[in-house]
Amino acid sequence: MPKGKVAVVTGSTSGIGLGVAVELAKAGCKVVINDHTHSDEAREVAKQLAVDTGAEVAYVGADMSKAEDCEALIAGAEKEFGQVDILVNNAGIQYVEKIEDFPVGKWDAIIAINLSSAFHTTRAAIAGMKKRGWGRIVNIASAHGLTASPYKSAYVAAKHGVVGLSKVTALEAADARVNVTCNAVCPGYVWTPLVEAQLEDQMRANNMTKEEVIDKVMLTRTPTREFATVEQIGATTAFLCGEGAAQITGTSISVDGGWTAM
Ligand code: NAD
């Protein structure tokens, strides 16, 4: 991809978001790291990324559960680096419970962070991309954007929504013929803090040990029987942001070890 593009990655102080930020920094982007903590630890992640890759990196704290913070993140990135060329909507949370016991507050939070934030950031960033004639939006969805599992009603609903939003965004940009693409990346299980945190919930919901959850719940639908890595999701995202992917738009790319082929 052309050097010096400005990339915003939501929820990028750990896990997949950080993996994506690393790959985009290595590819020559200026990168905006984000989470909702406004903490010294989060700022430290940005500083370390700059040291490790030599890229220009800024931290902008913003809570992706709030529309006004999503807009403030794009404004903050524009203040730091002048514009936003690449937007990776990655922030996401999970909660695992039967529908009848699913807390309403958790449903609302998952829909807000995992789905609505992608609308709010896209809404704030896409006009500038269209005006400048170059842009890439990558929405980190999930295998759960294409298929379902029990006990994940909010997450599956949000991720299916993200896949749909990606298609609409792609069509609107394609119609304007402005070299702006939008795609969804659909990981299967990736070993990150989010997955580690799910272990406890799954153990409780399924009455299983940690080893049983990994073998019988998490990787049971992964034909390769391996977790994907954050580096692999980062590499896929960086590819979608490159010139080689200029005609890839409105689609979903699975990085799931064959899960959705079954
Ligand atoms: P993670 O918990 O490791 O990282 C999530 C990041 O989002 C963290 O930096 C966290 O601080 C940030 N975050 C949380 N709430 C936020 C908020 N309100 N505002 C801003 N930032 C916030 O999770 P992960 O596993 O890296 O997941 C990242 C994305 O990938 C999520 O959208 C998730 O649904 C998706 N995904 C993960 C997997 C997996 O197996 N790990 C599989 C498919 C899809």
Coordinates of C-alpha atoms and ligand atoms in Angstrom, one line a residue:
M1 CA 0.0 0.0 0.0
P2 CA 1.2 3.6 -0.5
K3 CA 3.4 4.7 2.5
G4 CA 2.1 7.3 5.0
K5 CA -1.6 6.3 5.0
V6 CA -3.3 7.1 8.3
A7 CA -4.9 4.1 10.0
V8 CA -7.3 4.1 12.9
V9 CA -7.8 0.7 14.7
T10 CA -10.5 0.6 17.3
G11 CA -9.9 -1.5 20.4
S12 CA -6.2 -1.9 19.7
T13 CA -4.3 -2.0 22.9
S14 CA -4.4 -5.8 23.0
G15 CA -5.3 -8.9 21.0
I16 CA -6.3 -8.7 17.3
G17 CA -6.5 -4.9 17.2
L18 CA -2.9 -4.7 18.3
G19 CA -1.9 -7.4 15.9
V20 CA -3.6 -5.4 13.1
A21 CA -1.9 -2.2 14.3
V22 CA 1.5 -3.8 14.2
E23 CA 1.1 -5.1 10.6
L24 CA -0.2 -1.7 9.4
A25 CA 2.7 0.1 11.1
K26 CA 5.1 -2.3 9.5
A27 CA 3.5 -1.6 6.1
G28 CA 4.3 2.1 6.5
C29 CA 1.1 3.5 8.0
K30 CA 0.8 6.2 10.7
V31 CA -1.3 4.4 13.3
V32 CA -3.9 5.6 15.8
I33 CA -4.3 3.1 18.7
N34 CA -7.5 3.2 20.7
D35 CA -9.2 1.8 23.7
H36 CA -11.6 3.2 26.3
T37 CA -9.3 3.3 29.3
H38 CA -7.4 6.6 28.7
S39 CA -4.7 4.9 30.8
D40 CA -0.9 5.1 31.0
E41 CA -0.7 1.5 30.1
A42 CA -2.6 2.2 26.9
R43 CA -0.4 5.1 26.0
E44 CA 2.6 2.9 26.7
V45 CA 1.3 0.4 24.1
A46 CA 1.3 3.1 21.5
K47 CA 4.8 4.3 22.5
Q48 CA 6.2 0.7 22.3
L49 CA 4.6 0.2 18.9
A50 CA 6.4 3.3 17.6
V51 CA 9.7 2.0 19.0
D52 CA 9.2 -1.5 17.6
T53 CA 8.2 -0.5 14.1
G54 CA 9.6 3.1 13.6
A55 CA 6.1 4.2 12.7
E56 CA 4.4 7.3 13.9
V57 CA 1.8 6.1 16.5
A58 CA -0.7 8.1 18.5
Y59 CA -3.1 6.9 21.2
V60 CA -6.6 8.4 21.2
G61 CA -8.8 7.2 24.1
A62 CA -12.5 6.8 23.2
D63 CA -15.3 4.5 24.4
M64 CA -16.7 2.6 21.4
S65 CA -20.0 2.1 23.3
K66 CA -20.8 5.8 22.8
A67 CA -21.7 7.4 19.5
E68 CA -20.0 10.7 20.5
D69 CA -16.8 9.0 21.4
C70 CA -16.7 7.2 18.1
E71 CA -16.9 10.6 16.3
A72 CA -14.3 12.0 18.7
L73 CA -11.9 9.2 17.8
I74 CA -12.0 10.1 14.1
A75 CA -11.7 13.8 14.9
G76 CA -8.8 13.0 17.3
A77 CA -7.0 11.0 14.6
E78 CA -7.6 13.8 12.1
K79 CA -6.1 16.2 14.6
E80 CA -3.0 14.0 15.1
F81 CA -2.3 13.1 11.5
G82 CA -4.5 15.3 9.3
Q83 CA -6.9 12.7 7.9
V84 CA -8.1 9.1 8.1
D85 CA -7.4 6.8 5.2
I86 CA -7.8 3.3 6.8
L87 CA -10.4 2.5 9.4
V88 CA -10.3 -0.9 11.1
N89 CA -13.4 -1.5 13.3
N90 CA -12.1 -4.1 15.7
A91 CA -13.3 -3.2 19.2
G92 CA -15.5 -6.0 20.6
I93 CA -16.7 -7.7 23.7
Q94 CA -18.3 -11.1 24.4
Y95 CA -20.8 -12.5 26.8
V96 CA -22.0 -16.1 26.9
E97 CA -25.4 -17.1 28.4
K98 CA -28.7 -18.6 27.5
I99 CA -31.2 -16.1 25.9
E100 CA -33.6 -16.4 28.9
D101 CA -30.8 -15.5 31.3
F102 CA -28.9 -13.0 29.1
P103 CA -28.6 -9.7 30.9
V104 CA -30.2 -6.9 28.9
G105 CA -27.3 -4.5 29.7
K106 CA -24.9 -7.0 28.2
W107 CA -27.0 -7.2 25.0
D108 CA -27.1 -3.4 24.7
A109 CA -23.3 -3.1 25.3
I110 CA -22.4 -5.8 22.8
I111 CA -24.7 -4.3 20.1
A112 CA -23.2 -0.9 20.8
I113 CA -19.5 -1.8 20.9
N114 CA -19.5 -4.7 18.3
L115 CA -21.9 -3.3 15.8
S116 CA -23.1 0.3 16.2
S117 CA -19.5 1.7 16.7
A118 CA -18.6 0.6 13.2
F119 CA -21.5 2.6 11.9
H120 CA -20.6 5.7 13.9
T121 CA -16.9 5.6 13.0
T122 CA -17.6 4.9 9.3
R123 CA -20.2 7.7 9.3
A124 CA -17.5 10.1 10.6
A125 CA -14.6 8.9 8.3
I126 CA -16.0 7.9 4.9
A127 CA -16.8 11.4 3.6
G128 CA -13.2 12.3 3.8
M129 CA -12.1 9.1 2.1
K130 CA -14.5 9.7 -0.7
K131 CA -13.4 13.3 -1.1
R132 CA -9.7 12.3 -1.3
G133 CA -10.4 9.3 -3.6
W134 CA -8.8 6.6 -1.4
G135 CA -10.0 4.7 1.6
R136 CA -10.1 1.3 3.1
I137 CA -12.5 0.1 5.8
V138 CA -12.0 -3.3 7.3
N139 CA -14.6 -4.5 9.8
I140 CA -13.4 -7.3 12.1
A141 CA -16.5 -9.5 12.2
S142 CA -16.2 -13.2 13.1
A143 CA -17.1 -16.7 11.9
H144 CA -20.1 -15.8 14.1
G145 CA -21.0 -13.2 11.4
L146 CA -21.7 -16.1 9.0
T147 CA -22.8 -18.9 11.3
A148 CA -24.1 -19.2 14.9
S149 CA -23.4 -21.0 18.2
P150 CA -25.7 -21.3 21.2
Y151 CA -25.4 -18.9 24.2
K152 CA -24.0 -16.0 22.0
S153 CA -27.2 -14.3 20.9
A154 CA -25.9 -10.7 21.1
Y155 CA -22.5 -11.5 19.7
V156 CA -23.9 -13.5 16.7
A157 CA -26.5 -10.8 16.0
A158 CA -23.9 -8.0 16.2
K159 CA -21.4 -9.8 13.9
H160 CA -24.1 -10.7 11.3
G161 CA -24.9 -7.0 11.4
V162 CA -21.3 -6.1 10.8
V163 CA -21.2 -8.3 7.7
G164 CA -24.3 -6.6 6.4
L165 CA -23.0 -3.1 7.2
S166 CA -19.8 -3.9 5.4
K167 CA -21.8 -4.8 2.2
V168 CA -23.8 -1.6 2.3
T169 CA -20.7 0.5 3.0
A170 CA -19.0 -1.1 0.0
L171 CA -21.9 -0.6 -2.3
E172 CA -22.3 3.1 -1.4
A173 CA -18.5 3.7 -2.0
A174 CA -18.5 1.7 -5.2
D175 CA -21.3 3.7 -6.6
A176 CA -19.3 6.8 -6.0
R177 CA -16.3 5.3 -7.9
V178 CA -13.8 6.7 -5.4
N179 CA -11.4 3.9 -4.7
V180 CA -12.9 3.3 -1.2
T181 CA -13.5 -0.4 -0.3
C182 CA -15.1 -2.0 2.7
N183 CA -14.8 -5.7 3.7
A184 CA -15.3 -7.9 6.7
V185 CA -12.6 -10.2 8.1
C186 CA -14.2 -13.2 9.8
P187 CA -11.8 -15.0 12.2
G188 CA -12.6 -18.3 13.8
Y189 CA -10.9 -18.8 17.2
V190 CA -7.9 -16.5 17.7
W191 CA -6.0 -16.9 21.0
T192 CA -6.4 -13.5 22.6
P193 CA -7.5 -12.1 26.1
L194 CA -11.1 -12.1 24.8
V195 CA -11.0 -15.9 24.2
E196 CA -9.2 -16.5 27.5
A197 CA -12.0 -14.6 29.3
Q198 CA -14.6 -16.7 27.5
L199 CA -13.1 -19.9 28.9
E200 CA -14.6 -19.2 32.3
D201 CA -18.1 -18.5 30.9
Q202 CA -18.0 -21.5 28.7
M203 CA -16.8 -23.8 31.5
R204 CA -19.8 -22.5 33.6
A205 CA -22.4 -22.7 30.8
N206 CA -21.3 -26.2 29.6
N207 CA -20.2 -27.6 32.9
M208 CA -16.8 -28.5 31.4
T209 CA -13.1 -28.3 32.3
K210 CA -10.8 -25.8 30.5
E211 CA -9.4 -28.6 28.3
E212 CA -12.8 -29.9 27.5
V213 CA -14.0 -26.4 26.4
I214 CA -10.9 -25.9 24.2
D215 CA -11.4 -29.4 22.6
K216 CA -15.1 -29.8 22.6
V217 CA -16.5 -26.2 22.2
M218 CA -13.8 -23.9 20.8
L219 CA -11.9 -26.0 18.3
T220 CA -14.5 -28.6 17.7
R221 CA -15.7 -26.7 14.6
T222 CA -12.1 -25.8 13.4
P223 CA -11.0 -28.5 11.0
T224 CA -7.3 -27.5 11.3
R225 CA -7.7 -27.9 15.1
E226 CA -5.6 -24.8 15.6
F227 CA -6.2 -21.2 16.9
A228 CA -5.5 -18.5 14.3
T229 CA -2.9 -15.9 15.4
V230 CA -3.3 -12.1 15.7
E231 CA -0.4 -11.8 13.1
Q232 CA -2.5 -13.7 10.6
I233 CA -5.5 -11.5 11.1
G234 CA -3.2 -8.5 10.9
A235 CA -1.7 -9.7 7.6
T236 CA -5.2 -10.3 6.1
T237 CA -6.2 -6.8 7.1
A238 CA -3.1 -5.3 5.6
F239 CA -3.6 -7.2 2.4
L240 CA -7.2 -5.8 2.1
C241 CA -5.7 -2.3 2.6
G242 CA -3.2 -2.7 -0.3
E243 CA -3.5 -1.9 -4.0
G244 CA -3.7 -5.7 -4.8
A245 CA -7.1 -5.7 -3.1
A246 CA -8.6 -2.6 -4.8
Q247 CA -11.3 -4.7 -6.5
I248 CA -12.1 -6.7 -3.3
T249 CA -15.1 -5.0 -1.8
G250 CA -18.3 -5.9 0.0
T251 CA -17.1 -9.4 0.9
S252 CA -16.1 -11.4 3.9
I253 CA -12.8 -13.1 4.2
S254 CA -12.7 -16.1 6.6
V255 CA -9.6 -16.8 8.6
D256 CA -11.1 -19.7 10.5
G257 CA -9.2 -22.9 9.8
G258 CA -12.1 -24.2 7.6
W259 CA -14.9 -23.6 10.2
T260 CA -17.4 -22.1 7.8
A261 CA -16.6 -24.6 5.0
M262 CA -18.3 -27.3 7.1
Ligands
NAD1 P1 -9.4 -8.4 23.2 O1 -10.3 -8.4 24.4 O2 -8.1 -9.0 23.3 O3 -9.3 -6.9 22.7 C1 -10.4 -6.0 22.6 C2 -9.8 -4.6 22.6 O4 -11.0 -3.8 22.6 C3 -9.0 -4.3 23.8 O5 -8.0 -3.4 23.4 C4 -10.0 -3.5 24.7 O6 -9.4 -2.6 25.5 C5 -10.8 -2.8 23.6 N1 -12.1 -2.4 24.0 C6 -13.0 -3.1 24.8 N2 -14.1 -2.3 25.0 C7 -13.9 -1.1 24.4 C8 -14.7 0.0 24.3 N3 -15.9 0.2 24.9 N4 -14.1 1.1 23.5 C9 -12.9 0.9 23.0 N5 -12.1 -0.2 23.1 C10 -12.6 -1.2 23.8 O7 -10.3 -9.0 22.1 P2 -9.9 -9.7 20.7 O8 -10.1 -11.2 20.9 O9 -8.6 -9.2 20.2 O10 -11.1 -9.3 19.8 C11 -11.0 -8.2 18.9 C12 -12.1 -8.3 17.9 O11 -12.0 -9.5 17.1 C13 -13.5 -8.3 18.5 O12 -14.4 -7.5 17.6 C14 -13.9 -9.7 18.4 O13 -15.3 -9.9 18.4 C15 -13.2 -10.2 17.1 N6 -13.0 -11.6 17.1 C16 -12.2 -12.3 18.0 C17 -12.0 -13.6 17.9 C18 -11.1 -14.4 18.8 O14 -11.1 -15.6 18.8 N7 -10.3 -13.7 19.6 C19 -12.7 -14.4 16.9 C20 -13.5 -13.7 16.0 C21 -13.6 -12.3 16.1

